[in-house]
């Protein structure tokens, strides 16, 4: 998890260093390993980095390529090794082992269509010096956050709402979104947030900001298409196809230069991910895979007995956390501030305790199968 920041001054004046630093500091929790800034004529980029791929300082951001492109980026391109090899075959060379540099080279080679070959989760902004634009993109399913505000004098981009609230002159509720949530339970059904004047770049969309005219264009780059041929498969072939796709997906997500673990509730989704990842991780590293489970005293909802079966069957290192009522009282405000918008279930708090445990045992990357079943 990293964090991105961007301020564009519509009057074409330079961005004050203190402004970009303030909103970058608001997301220090997203990237404790390093910070960086880039100042253009009428804009500034900021980044907070959590090092996962290529831990060297050479992979810090904002990163540049060919003295033309500058990127601030949050996410991971899982197929970056394959893309890097393709780019090398047509003459590109690389100074780092990072996926960030692969994004820049891909943009140079494929243009805005580069996002169509990425397999991963991302939110980034690339300054293109020659075209005088900032090209932004969010991954296909909106795993990584991307917020923006189009104000009278500024255009602001951030990984979290609190960065944009800094320029709003107070917190003002978006009443239409609030009513949708209270009356129907709908949330995340459009590009609006619970805060007025703060919008989301929707999943599967790019945003291109023209630094000369101060206009921007948003367009969709990906649409799910139904493969009618799959409906003709028999059960055995469908199972094989699904199993192979799931295994490949887990394999790609284990690419990391830091320790990886998994959330394990005992349900079908997390158990499947844990079982597959454990075998692959052991073969690759020779180490046992870490799983973390949040236990509850409520026997009706406790699934730890199922998690234990998975742990014993696949030889996982089992880490357990048991949140108490006192934990809830002491931490729920912190969880609300971190989430920034209303959430529909206390399971978010259980996840908070799981990730707290992950930090304690040194797992920087966590695979999570929530919702997969």
Short mmCIF file of C-alpha atoms in Angstrom, two decimals:
data_model
loop_
_atom_site.label_atom_id
_atom_site.label_comp_id
_atom_site.label_asym_id
_atom_site.label_seq_id
_atom_site.Cartn_x
_atom_site.Cartn_y
_atom_site.Cartn_z
CA UNK A 1 0.00 0.00 0.00
CA UNK A 2 1.43 3.34 -1.08
CA UNK A 3 -0.16 6.76 -1.37
CA UNK A 4 -0.33 9.34 -4.15
CA UNK A 5 -0.78 13.11 -4.05
CA UNK A 6 -1.22 15.68 -6.81
CA UNK A 7 -2.06 19.39 -6.84
CA UNK A 8 -2.63 21.35 -10.05
CA UNK A 9 -2.91 25.16 -9.92
CA UNK A 10 -5.33 26.40 -12.59
CA UNK A 11 -3.79 29.89 -12.56
CA UNK A 12 -0.53 28.23 -13.73
CA UNK A 13 1.40 29.35 -10.64
CA UNK A 14 3.88 26.96 -9.00
CA UNK A 15 2.49 24.77 -6.22
CA UNK A 16 3.73 25.79 -2.81
CA UNK A 17 5.96 23.10 -1.37
CA UNK A 18 4.16 23.20 1.96
CA UNK A 19 0.80 22.42 0.28
CA UNK A 20 1.90 19.18 -1.36
CA UNK A 21 3.85 18.18 1.74
CA UNK A 22 0.82 18.65 3.99
CA UNK A 23 -1.46 16.35 2.01
CA UNK A 24 1.35 13.83 1.53
CA UNK A 25 1.92 13.75 5.29
CA UNK A 26 -1.78 12.99 5.81
CA UNK A 27 -1.17 9.54 4.30
CA UNK A 28 2.14 8.69 5.96
CA UNK A 29 0.50 5.49 7.27
CA UNK A 30 0.14 4.28 3.68
CA UNK A 31 3.86 4.50 2.97
CA UNK A 32 6.27 4.61 5.91
CA UNK A 33 9.36 3.57 3.94
CA UNK A 34 10.01 6.73 1.92
CA UNK A 35 8.49 9.92 0.55
CA UNK A 36 9.18 11.96 -2.55
CA UNK A 37 8.01 15.01 -4.51
CA UNK A 38 8.17 16.41 -8.02
CA UNK A 39 7.36 20.04 -8.87
CA UNK A 40 6.33 21.06 -12.38
CA UNK A 41 5.48 24.52 -13.64
CA UNK A 42 1.91 24.52 -12.34
CA UNK A 43 1.58 21.21 -10.52
CA UNK A 44 3.24 19.00 -7.93
CA UNK A 45 3.27 15.23 -7.36
CA UNK A 46 3.84 13.46 -4.05
CA UNK A 47 4.26 9.85 -3.01
CA UNK A 48 4.41 7.79 0.18
CA UNK A 49 6.00 4.39 -0.43
CA UNK A 50 5.51 1.00 1.16
CA UNK A 51 8.31 -1.07 -0.37
CA UNK A 52 7.15 -4.44 -1.75
CA UNK A 53 8.88 -4.92 -5.12
CA UNK A 54 12.56 -3.83 -5.32
CA UNK A 55 13.30 -2.49 -1.85
CA UNK A 56 16.15 -0.25 -3.03
CA UNK A 57 16.07 3.55 -3.03
CA UNK A 58 16.30 3.42 -6.82
CA UNK A 59 12.66 2.33 -6.91
CA UNK A 60 11.42 5.27 -4.81
CA UNK A 61 8.87 7.68 -6.26
CA UNK A 62 8.06 9.90 -7.99
CA UNK A 63 10.07 8.03 -10.62
CA UNK A 64 11.17 9.41 -13.98
CA UNK A 65 11.90 7.91 -17.41
CA UNK A 66 13.75 9.49 -20.35
CA UNK A 67 13.43 12.94 -18.80
CA UNK A 68 9.88 12.94 -20.17
CA UNK A 69 7.66 10.96 -17.80
CA UNK A 70 7.18 11.25 -14.02
CA UNK A 71 4.93 8.86 -12.08
CA UNK A 72 3.37 8.63 -8.64
CA UNK A 73 1.84 5.21 -8.19
CA UNK A 74 0.06 2.99 -5.67
CA UNK A 75 -0.43 -0.71 -6.35
CA UNK A 76 1.22 -3.71 -7.92
CA UNK A 77 1.34 -4.95 -11.50
CA UNK A 78 1.47 -8.70 -11.00
CA UNK A 79 2.57 -9.56 -14.53
CA UNK A 80 5.37 -6.98 -14.58
CA UNK A 81 8.05 -9.61 -15.18
CA UNK A 82 6.38 -10.81 -18.36
CA UNK A 83 5.76 -7.25 -19.59
CA UNK A 84 9.35 -6.27 -18.82
CA UNK A 85 10.61 -9.19 -20.90
CA UNK A 86 8.40 -8.14 -23.82
CA UNK A 87 9.72 -4.58 -23.62
CA UNK A 88 13.31 -5.77 -23.44
CA UNK A 89 12.75 -7.72 -26.63
CA UNK A 90 11.98 -4.44 -28.46
CA UNK A 91 14.96 -2.55 -27.05
CA UNK A 92 14.00 -1.20 -23.62
CA UNK A 93 16.51 -1.36 -20.77
CA UNK A 94 15.75 -1.11 -17.06
CA UNK A 95 17.67 0.40 -14.16
CA UNK A 96 15.55 -1.14 -11.37
CA UNK A 97 13.69 -4.35 -10.59
CA UNK A 98 10.47 -2.46 -9.87
CA UNK A 99 7.06 -2.71 -11.48
CA UNK A 100 6.91 1.12 -11.37
CA UNK A 101 9.57 1.39 -14.06
CA UNK A 102 7.68 -1.19 -16.13
CA UNK A 103 4.56 1.02 -16.04
CA UNK A 104 6.56 3.99 -17.35
CA UNK A 105 8.17 1.98 -20.14
CA UNK A 106 4.79 0.48 -21.04
CA UNK A 107 3.25 3.94 -21.29
CA UNK A 108 6.13 5.08 -23.49
CA UNK A 109 5.66 2.08 -25.80
CA UNK A 110 1.89 1.52 -25.83
CA UNK A 111 0.58 4.95 -24.84
CA UNK A 112 -2.67 5.09 -22.86
CA UNK A 113 -3.53 1.56 -24.00
CA UNK A 114 -0.79 0.25 -21.69
CA UNK A 115 -3.36 -0.30 -18.93
CA UNK A 116 -5.05 -2.94 -21.05
CA UNK A 117 -2.08 -5.31 -20.64
CA UNK A 118 -1.69 -4.81 -16.88
CA UNK A 119 -2.79 -7.58 -14.54
CA UNK A 120 -2.93 -5.99 -11.13
CA UNK A 121 -4.28 -3.27 -8.90
CA UNK A 122 -3.27 0.33 -9.38
CA UNK A 123 -3.95 4.03 -9.04
CA UNK A 124 -1.39 6.27 -10.68
CA UNK A 125 -0.72 9.64 -12.27
CA UNK A 126 1.91 10.07 -15.01
CA UNK A 127 3.14 13.49 -16.10
CA UNK A 128 3.90 13.49 -19.83
CA UNK A 129 6.19 16.45 -20.44
CA UNK A 130 5.89 16.47 -24.25
CA UNK A 131 2.09 16.32 -24.31
CA UNK A 132 1.68 18.55 -21.24
CA UNK A 133 -0.84 16.18 -19.71
CA UNK A 134 -1.22 14.12 -16.57
CA UNK A 135 -2.45 10.63 -17.44
CA UNK A 136 -4.25 8.88 -14.59
CA UNK A 137 -5.68 5.39 -14.27
CA UNK A 138 -7.48 3.16 -11.78
CA UNK A 139 -7.50 -0.63 -11.96
CA UNK A 140 -10.34 -2.68 -13.44
CA UNK A 141 -12.16 -3.39 -10.18
CA UNK A 142 -11.21 -0.33 -8.15
CA UNK A 143 -9.06 -2.18 -5.62
CA UNK A 144 -6.83 0.86 -5.23
CA UNK A 145 -8.49 4.17 -4.27
CA UNK A 146 -8.35 7.29 -6.42
CA UNK A 147 -10.14 10.48 -5.34
CA UNK A 148 -10.24 13.88 -7.03
CA UNK A 149 -11.73 17.34 -6.57
CA UNK A 150 -12.24 19.88 -9.35
CA UNK A 151 -12.18 23.20 -7.50
CA UNK A 152 -12.29 26.74 -8.84
CA UNK A 153 -8.54 27.30 -8.56
CA UNK A 154 -7.13 23.80 -8.13
CA UNK A 155 -7.49 20.20 -9.24
CA UNK A 156 -6.55 17.78 -6.45
CA UNK A 157 -5.82 14.04 -6.57
CA UNK A 158 -5.28 11.74 -3.60
CA UNK A 159 -5.42 8.20 -2.29
CA UNK A 160 -7.65 9.23 0.62
CA UNK A 161 -10.54 11.61 1.16
CA UNK A 162 -8.78 13.41 4.02
CA UNK A 163 -6.21 14.77 1.55
CA UNK A 164 -8.92 16.51 -0.46
CA UNK A 165 -10.85 17.69 2.59
CA UNK A 166 -7.81 19.80 3.39
CA UNK A 167 -8.86 22.13 0.52
CA UNK A 168 -12.62 22.04 1.05
CA UNK A 169 -12.97 24.64 3.78
CA UNK A 170 -14.91 22.26 6.02
CA UNK A 171 -16.62 18.88 5.88
CA UNK A 172 -19.91 18.97 3.95
CA UNK A 173 -22.04 15.87 3.53
CA UNK A 174 -23.23 14.71 0.11
CA UNK A 175 -26.90 14.36 1.04
CA UNK A 176 -27.92 12.31 -2.00
CA UNK A 177 -25.31 9.62 -1.29
CA UNK A 178 -26.13 9.72 2.41
CA UNK A 179 -29.84 9.15 1.73
CA UNK A 180 -29.10 6.29 -0.68
CA UNK A 181 -27.11 4.63 2.09
CA UNK A 182 -29.63 5.22 4.90
CA UNK A 183 -32.75 4.30 2.90
CA UNK A 184 -31.60 1.55 0.54
CA UNK A 185 -28.18 0.53 1.87
CA UNK A 186 -26.56 1.46 -1.45
CA UNK A 187 -22.94 2.57 -1.40
CA UNK A 188 -20.16 2.77 -3.96
CA UNK A 189 -22.80 2.68 -6.75
CA UNK A 190 -21.57 5.80 -8.54
CA UNK A 191 -18.51 8.05 -8.59
CA UNK A 192 -19.69 10.25 -5.71
CA UNK A 193 -18.52 9.99 -2.10
CA UNK A 194 -20.25 10.85 1.18
CA UNK A 195 -18.48 14.22 0.99
CA UNK A 196 -19.61 17.03 -1.29
CA UNK A 197 -17.21 17.95 -4.13
CA UNK A 198 -15.06 14.84 -3.63
CA UNK A 199 -15.38 12.27 -6.41
CA UNK A 200 -13.87 8.89 -7.25
CA UNK A 201 -12.26 7.93 -10.50
CA UNK A 202 -14.36 4.86 -11.18
CA UNK A 203 -12.86 1.43 -11.69
CA UNK A 204 -11.81 0.61 -15.27
CA UNK A 205 -11.46 4.32 -16.10
CA UNK A 206 -8.66 6.65 -17.13
CA UNK A 207 -8.48 10.38 -16.53
CA UNK A 208 -6.42 12.68 -18.75
CA UNK A 209 -5.79 16.22 -17.46
CA UNK A 210 -4.59 18.89 -19.91
CA UNK A 211 -2.18 21.19 -18.07
CA UNK A 212 -2.57 23.92 -20.69
CA UNK A 213 -6.35 24.22 -21.03
CA UNK A 214 -7.11 22.88 -17.54
CA UNK A 215 -9.74 20.55 -18.89
CA UNK A 216 -9.93 16.81 -18.31
CA UNK A 217 -11.41 13.75 -19.98
CA UNK A 218 -12.55 10.56 -18.25
CA UNK A 219 -13.15 7.41 -20.26
CA UNK A 220 -13.62 3.68 -19.72
CA UNK A 221 -10.82 1.38 -20.90
CA UNK A 222 -12.26 -2.00 -19.82
CA UNK A 223 -15.64 -3.68 -19.97
CA UNK A 224 -16.45 -7.19 -18.77
CA UNK A 225 -17.53 -9.32 -21.71
CA UNK A 226 -19.49 -12.55 -21.37
CA UNK A 227 -17.75 -15.50 -23.02
CA UNK A 228 -20.64 -17.52 -24.43
CA UNK A 229 -18.34 -20.46 -25.20
CA UNK A 230 -17.87 -21.17 -21.50
CA UNK A 231 -21.53 -22.10 -21.08
CA UNK A 232 -20.91 -25.07 -23.36
CA UNK A 233 -18.26 -26.63 -21.12
CA UNK A 234 -19.11 -29.72 -19.12
CA UNK A 235 -18.58 -29.69 -15.35
CA UNK A 236 -15.19 -31.41 -15.43
CA UNK A 237 -13.69 -29.00 -17.96
CA UNK A 238 -15.21 -26.00 -16.17
CA UNK A 239 -13.64 -27.10 -12.87
CA UNK A 240 -10.21 -27.56 -14.47
CA UNK A 241 -10.41 -24.16 -16.17
CA UNK A 242 -11.44 -22.42 -12.95
CA UNK A 243 -8.84 -24.22 -10.83
CA UNK A 244 -6.02 -23.31 -13.21
CA UNK A 245 -7.11 -19.65 -13.32
CA UNK A 246 -7.30 -19.48 -9.52
CA UNK A 247 -3.88 -21.06 -9.09
CA UNK A 248 -2.30 -18.69 -11.61
CA UNK A 249 -3.94 -15.73 -9.88
CA UNK A 250 -2.55 -16.74 -6.48
CA UNK A 251 0.88 -17.47 -7.96
CA UNK A 252 1.15 -13.97 -9.44
CA UNK A 253 0.10 -12.35 -6.17
CA UNK A 254 2.86 -14.12 -4.26
CA UNK A 255 5.47 -12.07 -6.13
CA UNK A 256 7.03 -9.94 -3.45
CA UNK A 257 10.37 -8.93 -1.96
CA UNK A 258 8.83 -8.88 1.53
CA UNK A 259 7.04 -11.48 3.64
CA UNK A 260 3.57 -12.53 2.46
CA UNK A 261 0.77 -14.01 4.57
CA UNK A 262 -2.96 -14.61 4.29
CA UNK A 263 -6.21 -13.86 6.09
CA UNK A 264 -7.97 -17.10 7.07
CA UNK A 265 -11.54 -16.97 8.35
CA UNK A 266 -12.35 -20.63 7.68
CA UNK A 267 -14.79 -19.84 4.87
CA UNK A 268 -14.56 -21.26 1.37
CA UNK A 269 -12.84 -18.28 -0.20
CA UNK A 270 -10.03 -17.63 2.29
CA UNK A 271 -9.48 -21.36 2.81
CA UNK A 272 -9.00 -21.90 -0.92
CA UNK A 273 -6.49 -19.06 -1.19
CA UNK A 274 -4.60 -20.20 1.92
CA UNK A 275 -4.35 -23.81 0.71
CA UNK A 276 -3.06 -22.90 -2.75
CA UNK A 277 -0.70 -20.19 -1.52
CA UNK A 278 0.78 -22.37 1.20
CA UNK A 279 1.98 -25.04 -1.22
CA UNK A 280 3.41 -22.51 -3.67
CA UNK A 281 5.10 -20.42 -0.96
CA UNK A 282 6.73 -23.47 0.60
CA UNK A 283 8.16 -24.65 -2.73
CA UNK A 284 9.43 -21.18 -3.62
CA UNK A 285 10.89 -20.11 -0.27
CA UNK A 286 11.25 -23.32 1.74
CA UNK A 287 9.28 -21.63 4.53
CA UNK A 288 5.84 -22.24 5.99
CA UNK A 289 3.09 -19.81 5.05
CA UNK A 290 1.56 -17.53 7.71
CA UNK A 291 -2.20 -17.40 8.20
CA UNK A 292 -4.04 -15.07 10.57
CA UNK A 293 -7.49 -15.68 12.02
CA UNK A 294 -9.67 -13.41 14.14
CA UNK A 295 -11.49 -15.45 16.78
CA UNK A 296 -14.82 -14.56 18.32
CA UNK A 297 -16.51 -15.74 21.50
CA UNK A 298 -19.84 -16.00 19.65
CA UNK A 299 -20.12 -19.67 18.76
CA UNK A 300 -22.79 -18.95 16.16
CA UNK A 301 -20.40 -16.97 13.99
CA UNK A 302 -17.05 -18.47 14.97
CA UNK A 303 -15.49 -20.40 12.06
CA UNK A 304 -12.11 -21.06 13.67
CA UNK A 305 -12.75 -24.82 13.73
CA UNK A 306 -12.80 -24.77 9.94
CA UNK A 307 -9.70 -22.59 9.82
CA UNK A 308 -7.93 -25.10 12.08
CA UNK A 309 -8.71 -27.91 9.64
CA UNK A 310 -7.06 -25.91 6.84
CA UNK A 311 -4.04 -25.10 9.03
CA UNK A 312 -3.48 -28.74 9.96
CA UNK A 313 -4.05 -30.04 6.46
CA UNK A 314 -1.65 -27.61 4.76
CA UNK A 315 0.97 -27.04 7.47
CA UNK A 316 0.35 -23.31 7.93
CA UNK A 317 1.79 -21.18 10.70
CA UNK A 318 -1.38 -20.15 12.50
CA UNK A 319 -1.53 -16.75 14.14
CA UNK A 320 -4.67 -15.90 16.10
CA UNK A 321 -6.11 -12.68 17.44
CA UNK A 322 -9.11 -12.45 19.77
CA UNK A 323 -10.64 -8.95 19.79
CA UNK A 324 -12.42 -7.97 22.99
CA UNK A 325 -15.13 -5.46 23.81
CA UNK A 326 -12.39 -3.22 25.23
CA UNK A 327 -10.46 -3.46 21.93
CA UNK A 328 -13.60 -2.36 20.12
CA UNK A 329 -14.17 0.63 22.39
CA UNK A 330 -10.55 1.73 22.20
CA UNK A 331 -10.12 1.32 18.43
CA UNK A 332 -13.46 1.82 16.69
CA UNK A 333 -12.91 5.58 16.27
CA UNK A 334 -9.52 4.87 14.66
CA UNK A 335 -11.18 2.38 12.30
CA UNK A 336 -13.87 4.91 11.33
CA UNK A 337 -11.26 7.61 10.61
CA UNK A 338 -9.24 5.15 8.53
CA UNK A 339 -12.28 3.93 6.56
CA UNK A 340 -13.38 7.57 5.96
CA UNK A 341 -16.88 6.58 4.82
CA UNK A 342 -19.66 4.49 6.44
CA UNK A 343 -19.30 0.72 6.29
CA UNK A 344 -22.04 -1.85 6.62
CA UNK A 345 -20.61 -4.51 8.93
CA UNK A 346 -18.51 -4.84 12.10
CA UNK A 347 -16.42 -7.40 10.20
CA UNK A 348 -14.29 -4.40 9.18
CA UNK A 349 -13.15 -4.18 12.79
CA UNK A 350 -12.18 -7.87 12.77
CA UNK A 351 -10.14 -7.22 9.64
CA UNK A 352 -8.45 -4.32 11.41
CA UNK A 353 -7.30 -6.69 14.16
CA UNK A 354 -6.09 -9.23 11.60
CA UNK A 355 -3.96 -6.65 9.82
CA UNK A 356 -2.71 -5.35 13.16
CA UNK A 357 -1.50 -8.90 13.86
CA UNK A 358 0.06 -9.05 10.40
CA UNK A 359 2.18 -6.00 11.19
CA UNK A 360 3.17 -7.54 14.51
CA UNK A 361 4.54 -10.71 12.88
CA UNK A 362 6.16 -8.88 9.95
CA UNK A 363 3.81 -9.76 7.09
CA UNK A 364 3.82 -6.70 4.81
CA UNK A 365 1.63 -8.26 2.11
CA UNK A 366 -1.59 -10.12 2.92
CA UNK A 367 -3.69 -12.19 0.53
CA UNK A 368 -7.38 -11.82 1.29
CA UNK A 369 -10.14 -13.93 -0.23
CA UNK A 370 -13.04 -11.97 1.25
CA UNK A 371 -16.15 -12.12 -0.87
CA UNK A 372 -14.76 -14.70 -3.30
CA UNK A 373 -17.37 -17.30 -2.40
#
